[in-house]
DNA sequence: GTCTATAATAGGATAGAC
DNA sequence: GTCTATCCTATTATAGAC
């Protein structure tokens, strides 16, 4: 996509700008974000942003492109021979992990879709739909073979996306309700196990994790 | 909250403005929305918006207040004597219905939280937390009585919120992937049944709906 | 490659005529 | 109660000095 040879300085600055832009776009949306605010956060003069990315629209698209690359790597190749329980668990584990490691990417993507996906319509219509179709085809074979309950595969994918991304997108709400400052490693494992257990069992599969009462008990909300 | 006697004109205009504001705020976020854009959509001159709501911040808060009232009515009173399966099903049914009838309210609320909930921090910390605590207390009793699996009640609530609101917030993505223009009544029932089935069964409860294969089969994604 | 200065426009808010 | 005209600030983007 880039036509010029990226030098060392350019490479480093572009990365700094992209990171700053991602944060500002999450905080204030595309329209609500000023190039000045991005420049301040990046520690560069405003004109440099325009020098590297031409205009705000280009910069936003660059950030989104970076994010969609992340999403594309999830559950890349599965087949009907694989074990449904293991695949679904791995799907859930990866998505919870992404919510933990890249919360801002998830948030920005969510905002873009909430606002009607004006910049990534085509990505959804082509790449994403292709991804969904390739997975549902496998799910359908599992159902036909009686390996799992006849849960509509498309909605099953929606359910897993929704549940796992919730911990990134609604981070503020989740943490506030749990009276916590931030997620920790053990929270992520707890969430993975809980979500995996409910969904696998809900699909008529054998859950991979036993429910440890200490792990699952409602000690999550502490009285202030 | 209002100090003046609301006349007929005022009442009608305020409603028109609130509706227009909700749409614009969803499309462009708080910062990205101009009072001019709201005025245009409402079919009123810009100065009238300021006349009725003083400033943009007040207007935004009024929209959010209207939305939180909707949310407060969900699952208002339950007790340990109630049947877990029925309560959870009703919870899911109501939330899916709200996603269908008030998608913009859900979207705006989601955006506010994604951006760090700067305007509704206190609402979450007080009202919402109180609501969650009153529900988890009942769930805990069910678990203690062996009526359902020991699923962490707080995360169970998150899971139901996430799954049901997804159909409002990510409407664009869901519809695009399903190659549909908009939801229909039967979609809503299909979604309710599917989500309810997986979650109830996943919690060790008897699902209320039998899985109709015709209902659950993967005919959702049509080839273009 | 970097930054200051500036043009051109759009924004929130208000005064004051009707 | 309604709306036009206007003030002032912030915004995107660029020109041009370094």
Coordinates of C-alpha atoms (C1' of nucleotides) in Angstrom, one line a residue:
Chain A
X1 CA 0.0 0.0 0.0
X2 CA 2.9 2.3 0.7
X3 CA 4.8 3.5 -2.3
X4 CA 7.9 4.8 -0.7
X5 CA 10.9 3.1 1.0
X6 CA 10.3 3.4 4.7
X7 CA 13.4 4.8 6.5
X8 CA 14.2 4.2 10.1
X9 CA 12.8 7.6 11.3
X10 CA 9.7 7.3 9.3
X11 CA 9.0 3.8 10.6
X12 CA 9.4 4.8 14.2
X13 CA 7.3 8.0 13.9
X14 CA 4.5 6.3 12.0
X15 CA 4.3 3.7 14.8
X16 CA 4.2 6.4 17.5
X17 CA 1.5 8.3 15.6
X18 CA -0.6 5.2 15.0
X19 CA -0.5 4.3 18.7
X20 CA -1.4 7.8 19.7
X21 CA -4.2 8.0 17.1
X22 CA -5.7 4.7 18.2
X23 CA -6.0 6.1 21.8
X24 CA -7.5 9.4 20.7
X25 CA -10.0 7.8 18.3
X26 CA -11.2 5.5 21.0
X27 CA -11.6 8.4 23.5
X28 CA -13.4 10.8 21.1
X29 CA -14.4 9.0 18.0
X30 CA -13.3 9.8 14.5
X31 CA -15.0 13.1 14.1
X32 CA -14.4 14.1 17.7
X33 CA -10.7 13.6 17.5
X34 CA -8.5 16.5 16.5
X35 CA -5.2 16.0 14.7
X36 CA -3.8 18.4 17.3
X37 CA -4.7 16.0 20.1
X38 CA -3.0 13.1 18.3
X39 CA 0.1 15.2 17.7
X40 CA 0.2 16.2 21.4
X41 CA -0.1 12.6 22.5
X42 CA 2.6 11.5 20.0
X43 CA 4.9 14.4 21.1
X44 CA 5.2 15.7 17.5
X45 CA 4.0 18.9 15.8
X46 CA 0.7 18.7 14.1
X47 CA 2.2 19.3 10.6
X48 CA 4.1 16.0 10.9
X49 CA 1.0 14.0 11.2
X50 CA -0.1 15.5 7.9
X51 CA 3.3 14.9 6.4
X52 CA 3.2 11.2 7.3
X53 CA -0.5 10.4 6.7
X54 CA -1.7 13.2 4.4
X55 CA -5.0 13.7 6.3
X56 CA -7.1 12.4 9.2
X57 CA -9.1 10.0 7.1
X58 CA -6.0 8.2 5.9
X59 CA -4.6 8.0 9.4
X60 CA -7.9 6.5 10.6
X61 CA -7.9 3.9 7.9
X62 CA -4.3 3.0 8.7
X63 CA -5.3 2.3 12.3
X64 CA -8.3 0.2 11.2
X65 CA -6.1 -1.8 8.8
X66 CA -3.7 -2.6 11.5
X67 CA -6.6 -3.8 13.7
X68 CA -8.2 -6.0 11.1
X69 CA -4.9 -7.8 10.6
X70 CA -5.1 -8.9 14.2
X71 CA -8.7 -10.3 13.8
X72 CA -7.8 -12.3 10.7
X73 CA -5.4 -14.5 12.6
X74 CA -8.0 -16.0 14.9
X75 CA -8.9 -19.7 14.4
X76 CA -7.2 -19.6 11.0
X77 CA -7.6 -23.2 9.9
X78 CA -10.0 -25.9 11.3
X79 CA -11.5 -29.0 9.7
X80 CA -14.4 -31.3 10.4
X81 CA -11.9 -33.9 11.8
X82 CA -11.0 -31.6 14.7
X83 CA -12.6 -32.0 18.0
X84 CA -15.5 -29.5 18.4
X85 CA -14.9 -28.9 22.1
X86 CA -11.2 -28.2 21.6
X87 CA -11.8 -25.9 18.7
X88 CA -14.5 -23.9 20.5
X89 CA -12.4 -23.7 23.6
X90 CA -9.4 -22.5 21.7
X91 CA -11.6 -19.9 19.8
X92 CA -12.8 -18.5 23.2
X93 CA -9.4 -18.6 24.7
X94 CA -7.8 -16.7 21.9
X95 CA -10.5 -14.0 21.8
X96 CA -10.4 -13.5 25.6
X97 CA -6.7 -13.2 25.3
X98 CA -7.0 -10.6 22.5
X99 CA -9.4 -8.6 24.7
X100 CA -6.8 -8.6 27.4
X101 CA -3.8 -7.7 25.2
X102 CA -5.5 -5.4 22.7
X103 CA -8.4 -3.7 24.5
X104 CA -8.1 -0.5 22.5
X105 CA -8.1 -2.3 19.2
X106 CA -11.3 -4.0 20.2
X107 CA -12.9 -0.8 21.3
X108 CA -12.1 1.1 18.2
X109 CA -13.4 -1.7 16.0
X110 CA -16.6 -1.8 18.1
X111 CA -17.1 2.0 17.8
X112 CA -16.7 1.8 14.1
X113 CA -19.3 -0.9 13.8
X114 CA -21.7 0.8 16.2
X115 CA -21.5 4.0 14.1
X116 CA -22.6 1.9 11.0
X117 CA -19.1 0.7 9.9
X118 CA -18.7 3.5 7.3
X119 CA -15.0 2.8 6.8
X120 CA -15.0 -1.1 6.9
X121 CA -18.3 -2.0 5.2
X122 CA -16.4 -3.9 2.4
X123 CA -14.1 -5.7 4.9
X124 CA -17.1 -7.1 6.6
X125 CA -19.0 -7.9 3.5
X126 CA -16.0 -9.7 1.9
X127 CA -13.2 -10.9 4.2
X128 CA -15.3 -11.3 7.4
X129 CA -18.2 -13.0 5.7
X130 CA -15.7 -15.4 4.0
X131 CA -14.2 -16.2 7.4
X132 CA -17.6 -16.8 8.9
X133 CA -18.7 -19.1 6.1
X134 CA -15.6 -21.2 6.3
X135 CA -16.2 -21.8 10.0
X136 CA -19.9 -22.4 9.8
X137 CA -19.3 -25.1 7.2
X138 CA -17.2 -27.0 9.7
X139 CA -19.7 -26.5 12.5
X140 CA -22.5 -27.8 10.2
X141 CA -20.6 -31.0 9.6
X142 CA -20.2 -31.5 13.3
X143 CA -23.9 -31.0 13.8
X144 CA -24.7 -33.4 10.9
X145 CA -22.4 -36.0 12.4
X146 CA -24.2 -35.6 15.8
X147 CA -21.1 -34.4 17.5
X148 CA -22.8 -31.3 18.9
X149 CA -26.3 -29.9 19.3
X150 CA -27.9 -28.2 16.3
X151 CA -27.0 -24.6 17.4
X152 CA -27.1 -22.2 14.5
X153 CA -23.4 -21.8 13.8
X154 CA -23.6 -18.2 12.8
X155 CA -25.2 -17.1 16.0
X156 CA -22.9 -19.3 17.9
X157 CA -20.0 -17.3 16.5
X158 CA -21.8 -14.0 17.4
X159 CA -22.3 -15.3 20.9
X160 CA -18.6 -16.1 21.3
X161 CA -17.6 -12.7 19.8
X162 CA -20.0 -10.9 22.0
X163 CA -19.1 -12.6 25.2
X164 CA -15.4 -12.3 24.8
X165 CA -15.1 -8.8 23.3
X166 CA -17.4 -7.6 26.1
X167 CA -14.4 -7.7 28.5
X168 CA -12.5 -5.3 26.3
X169 CA -15.2 -3.0 25.0
X170 CA -17.1 -2.7 28.3
X171 CA -14.0 -2.9 30.4
X172 CA -14.9 0.3 32.3
X173 CA -18.3 -1.1 33.3
X174 CA -17.0 -4.6 34.1
X175 CA -14.2 -3.3 36.3
X176 CA -16.4 -0.7 38.0
X177 CA -19.0 -3.3 38.8
X178 CA -16.4 -5.7 40.2
X179 CA -14.8 -2.8 42.1
X180 CA -11.4 -3.5 40.5
X181 CA -8.8 -1.2 39.0
X182 CA -7.6 -3.5 36.2
X183 CA -7.7 -7.1 35.0
X184 CA -5.1 -9.5 36.2
X185 CA -3.8 -12.8 34.7
X186 CA -6.1 -14.9 36.9
X187 CA -9.1 -12.9 35.9
X188 CA -8.5 -13.8 32.3
X189 CA -8.2 -17.5 33.1
X190 CA -11.3 -17.3 35.2
X191 CA -13.3 -15.7 32.4
X192 CA -12.0 -18.1 29.8
X193 CA -13.0 -21.1 31.9
X194 CA -16.4 -19.7 32.8
X195 CA -17.3 -18.7 29.2
X196 CA -15.9 -21.9 27.7
X197 CA -17.8 -24.0 30.3
X198 CA -21.2 -22.5 29.6
X199 CA -20.9 -22.4 25.9
X200 CA -19.5 -25.9 25.5
X201 CA -22.0 -27.4 27.8
X202 CA -24.7 -25.3 26.2
X203 CA -23.8 -26.8 22.8
X204 CA -24.0 -30.3 24.2
X205 CA -20.3 -30.8 24.4
X206 CA -18.2 -32.0 27.3
X207 CA -16.6 -28.9 29.0
X208 CA -12.8 -29.1 29.2
X209 CA -12.7 -27.5 32.6
X210 CA -14.2 -28.8 35.8
X211 CA -16.1 -26.2 37.7
X212 CA -13.9 -25.4 40.7
X213 CA -16.2 -23.9 43.3
X214 CA -13.5 -21.7 44.5
X215 CA -13.0 -20.5 41.0
X216 CA -16.6 -20.1 40.2
X217 CA -18.1 -18.9 43.4
X218 CA -19.6 -15.4 43.5
X219 CA -16.7 -13.7 45.3
X220 CA -16.3 -11.4 42.3
X221 CA -18.3 -8.4 43.7
X222 CA -16.8 -7.2 46.9
X223 CA -18.8 -4.9 49.2
X224 CA -17.1 -1.5 49.3
Chain B
X1 CA -35.1 18.2 37.5
X2 CA -36.9 20.8 35.4
X3 CA -37.9 24.0 37.3
X4 CA -40.5 25.4 34.9
X5 CA -44.0 24.3 34.0
X6 CA -43.6 22.4 30.7
X7 CA -46.0 23.7 28.0
X8 CA -47.3 21.7 25.1
X9 CA -44.9 23.2 22.6
X10 CA -41.9 22.8 24.9
X11 CA -42.8 19.2 25.6
X12 CA -43.1 18.4 21.9
X13 CA -40.0 20.2 20.9
X14 CA -37.9 18.7 23.6
X15 CA -38.9 15.2 22.5
X16 CA -38.1 16.0 18.8
X17 CA -34.7 17.4 19.9
X18 CA -33.9 14.4 22.2
X19 CA -34.7 12.0 19.3
X20 CA -32.6 13.9 16.9
X21 CA -29.8 14.2 19.4
X22 CA -29.8 10.5 20.1
X23 CA -29.3 9.7 16.4
X24 CA -26.5 12.2 15.9
X25 CA -24.7 11.2 19.0
X26 CA -24.7 7.6 17.9
X27 CA -23.5 8.5 14.4
X28 CA -20.7 10.8 15.5
X29 CA -20.1 10.5 19.2
X30 CA -20.4 13.3 21.7
X31 CA -17.5 15.5 20.6
X32 CA -18.1 14.7 16.9
X33 CA -21.7 15.8 17.0
X34 CA -22.4 19.5 16.2
X35 CA -25.4 21.2 17.6
X36 CA -26.1 22.3 14.0
X37 CA -26.4 18.7 12.9
X38 CA -28.9 18.0 15.7
X39 CA -30.9 21.2 14.8
X40 CA -31.0 20.2 11.1
X41 CA -32.3 16.7 12.0
X42 CA -34.8 18.2 14.4
X43 CA -35.9 20.7 11.8
X44 CA -35.3 23.6 14.2
X45 CA -32.8 26.5 14.2
X46 CA -29.7 25.9 16.2
X47 CA -30.5 28.6 18.8
X48 CA -33.6 26.7 19.9
X49 CA -31.5 23.8 21.0
X50 CA -29.6 26.1 23.3
X51 CA -32.8 27.6 24.4
X52 CA -34.3 24.3 25.5
X53 CA -31.1 22.6 26.8
X54 CA -28.7 25.4 27.6
X55 CA -25.7 23.6 26.1
X56 CA -24.6 20.4 24.3
X57 CA -23.4 18.7 27.5
X58 CA -26.9 19.1 29.2
X59 CA -28.6 17.7 26.1
X60 CA -26.3 14.7 26.1
X61 CA -26.9 14.0 29.7
X62 CA -30.7 14.3 29.1
X63 CA -30.4 11.6 26.4
X64 CA -28.4 9.3 28.6
X65 CA -30.9 9.8 31.5
X66 CA -33.7 8.8 29.2
X67 CA -31.8 5.6 28.3
X68 CA -30.8 4.6 31.9
X69 CA -34.5 4.6 32.8
X70 CA -35.1 2.0 30.1
X71 CA -32.4 -0.2 31.5
X72 CA -33.6 0.0 35.1
X73 CA -36.9 -1.7 34.3
X74 CA -35.3 -5.0 33.3
X75 CA -35.8 -8.0 35.7
X76 CA -37.0 -5.6 38.4
X77 CA -37.9 -8.1 41.2
X78 CA -36.9 -11.7 41.5
X79 CA -36.5 -14.0 44.6
X80 CA -34.8 -17.2 45.4
X81 CA -38.2 -19.0 45.3
X82 CA -38.5 -18.3 41.6
X83 CA -37.5 -20.9 39.0
X84 CA -34.0 -20.2 37.7
X85 CA -34.7 -21.3 34.2
X86 CA -37.8 -19.1 33.9
X87 CA -36.0 -16.0 35.3
X88 CA -33.0 -16.4 33.1
X89 CA -35.1 -17.0 30.0
X90 CA -37.2 -13.9 30.8
X91 CA -34.0 -11.9 31.4
X92 CA -32.7 -12.9 28.0
X93 CA -36.1 -12.4 26.3
X94 CA -36.5 -8.9 27.6
X95 CA -32.9 -7.9 26.7
X96 CA -33.2 -9.2 23.1
X97 CA -36.5 -7.4 22.8
X98 CA -34.9 -4.1 24.0
X99 CA -32.1 -4.6 21.4
X100 CA -34.8 -4.9 18.8
X101 CA -37.0 -2.0 19.9
X102 CA -34.3 0.5 21.1
X103 CA -31.1 -0.2 19.1
X104 CA -30.0 3.4 19.2
X105 CA -30.3 3.6 23.0
X106 CA -28.2 0.5 23.3
X107 CA -25.6 1.8 20.9
X108 CA -25.3 5.2 22.6
X109 CA -24.9 3.5 26.0
X110 CA -22.3 1.2 24.5
X111 CA -20.3 4.1 23.0
X112 CA -20.4 6.0 26.3
X113 CA -18.9 3.0 28.1
X114 CA -16.3 2.2 25.5
X115 CA -15.1 5.8 25.8
X116 CA -14.6 5.3 29.5
X117 CA -18.1 6.2 30.7
X118 CA -17.1 9.8 31.5
X119 CA -20.7 10.9 32.0
X120 CA -22.2 7.9 33.7
X121 CA -19.5 6.7 36.1
X122 CA -21.6 7.3 39.1
X123 CA -24.6 5.6 37.7
X124 CA -22.6 2.5 37.1
X125 CA -20.9 2.7 40.5
X126 CA -24.1 3.2 42.4
X127 CA -27.4 2.2 40.7
X128 CA -26.0 -0.5 38.4
X129 CA -23.8 -2.1 41.0
X130 CA -26.8 -2.2 43.4
X131 CA -28.9 -3.9 40.6
X132 CA -26.2 -6.5 40.0
X133 CA -25.7 -7.2 43.7
X134 CA -29.4 -7.8 44.2
X135 CA -29.5 -10.3 41.3
X136 CA -26.3 -12.2 42.2
X137 CA -27.6 -12.6 45.7
X138 CA -30.5 -14.6 44.3
X139 CA -28.3 -16.6 41.8
X140 CA -26.0 -17.5 44.7
X141 CA -29.0 -18.9 46.7
X142 CA -29.9 -21.0 43.6
X143 CA -26.4 -22.3 43.4
X144 CA -26.2 -23.1 47.1
X145 CA -29.5 -25.0 46.8
X146 CA -28.1 -27.0 44.0
X147 CA -30.7 -25.7 41.5
X148 CA -28.0 -24.7 39.0
X149 CA -24.3 -25.1 38.3
X150 CA -21.9 -22.9 40.2
X151 CA -21.4 -20.3 37.4
X152 CA -20.1 -17.0 38.7
X153 CA -23.3 -14.9 38.8
X154 CA -21.6 -11.7 37.9
X155 CA -20.0 -13.1 34.8
X156 CA -23.3 -14.8 34.0
X157 CA -24.9 -11.4 33.9
X158 CA -22.1 -10.0 31.8
X159 CA -22.6 -12.9 29.4
X160 CA -26.3 -12.3 29.0
X161 CA -25.8 -8.5 28.6
X162 CA -23.0 -9.1 26.0
X163 CA -24.9 -11.7 23.9
X164 CA -28.2 -9.8 23.8
X165 CA -26.9 -6.3 23.3
X166 CA -24.6 -7.5 20.6
X167 CA -27.6 -7.7 18.2
X168 CA -28.3 -4.0 18.8
X169 CA -24.7 -2.6 19.0
X170 CA -23.2 -4.7 16.2
X171 CA -26.4 -4.6 14.2
X172 CA -24.5 -3.5 11.1
X173 CA -22.0 -6.3 11.3
X174 CA -24.7 -9.0 12.1
X175 CA -27.0 -7.9 9.3
X176 CA -24.1 -7.6 6.8
X177 CA -22.8 -11.0 7.6
X178 CA -26.3 -12.5 7.3
X179 CA -26.9 -10.6 4.1
X180 CA -30.0 -9.1 5.4
X181 CA -31.4 -5.5 5.4
X182 CA -33.1 -5.5 8.8
X183 CA -34.3 -7.8 11.6
X184 CA -37.7 -9.3 11.5
X185 CA -40.0 -10.6 14.2
X186 CA -39.0 -14.2 13.6
X187 CA -35.3 -13.3 13.8
X188 CA -35.9 -12.0 17.3
X189 CA -37.6 -15.2 18.4
X190 CA -34.9 -17.3 16.8
X191 CA -32.2 -15.3 18.6
X192 CA -34.0 -15.5 21.9
X193 CA -34.5 -19.2 21.7
X194 CA -30.9 -19.9 20.6
X195 CA -29.3 -17.7 23.3
X196 CA -31.7 -19.0 26.0
X197 CA -31.1 -22.6 25.1
X198 CA -27.3 -22.4 25.2
X199 CA -27.1 -20.4 28.4
X200 CA -29.7 -22.4 30.3
X201 CA -28.2 -25.7 29.3
X202 CA -24.8 -24.3 30.0
X203 CA -25.8 -23.5 33.5
X204 CA -27.1 -27.0 34.0
X205 CA -30.8 -26.0 33.7
X206 CA -33.4 -27.6 31.6
X207 CA -33.9 -25.4 28.4
X208 CA -37.4 -24.1 27.9
X209 CA -37.3 -24.4 24.2
X210 CA -36.8 -27.6 22.3
X211 CA -34.2 -27.3 19.5
X212 CA -36.2 -27.3 16.3
X213 CA -33.8 -28.3 13.6
X214 CA -35.6 -26.1 11.1
X215 CA -35.2 -23.2 13.5
X216 CA -31.6 -23.9 14.4
X217 CA -30.2 -25.1 11.1
X218 CA -27.5 -23.0 9.5
X219 CA -29.6 -21.4 6.8
X220 CA -28.7 -18.0 8.2
X221 CA -25.9 -17.1 5.9
X222 CA -27.1 -17.2 2.3
X223 CA -24.7 -17.3 -0.6
X224 CA -24.9 -13.9 -2.4
Chain C
dG1 C1' 12.7 15.7 7.2
dT2 C1' 10.9 19.2 10.7
dC3 C1' 8.4 22.9 12.3
dT4 C1' 6.2 27.8 12.4
dA5 C1' 2.8 30.6 10.6
dT6 C1' -1.4 31.2 8.5
dA7 C1' -5.4 30.5 5.5
dA8 C1' -10.1 28.9 5.3
dT9 C1' -13.8 26.9 7.6
dA10 C1' -16.8 25.1 11.2
dG11 C1' -17.8 24.9 15.9
dG12 C1' -20.4 26.5 20.5
dA13 C1' -22.8 29.9 22.4
dT14 C1' -25.4 34.4 22.9
dA15 C1' -27.6 39.0 22.0
dG16 C1' -31.4 41.0 20.6
dA17 C1' -35.0 41.7 16.9
dC18 C1' -39.5 39.8 16.1
Chain D
dG1 C1' -41.4 31.5 22.5
dT2 C1' -38.7 31.8 17.9
dC3 C1' -35.0 32.8 14.9
dT4 C1' -31.3 35.9 12.6
dA5 C1' -26.9 37.8 13.0
dT6 C1' -22.7 37.6 15.2
dC7 C1' -18.7 36.8 18.5
dC8 C1' -15.0 34.0 19.4
dT9 C1' -12.5 29.9 19.5
dA10 C1' -11.0 25.5 17.5
dT11 C1' -10.4 22.9 13.5
dT12 C1' -8.2 20.9 9.1
dA13 C1' -4.9 21.6 6.0
dT14 C1' -1.0 23.8 3.6
dA15 C1' 2.8 27.0 2.4
dG16 C1' 7.2 27.9 3.1
dA17 C1' 11.3 28.9 6.2
dC18 C1' 14.8 26.1 8.4

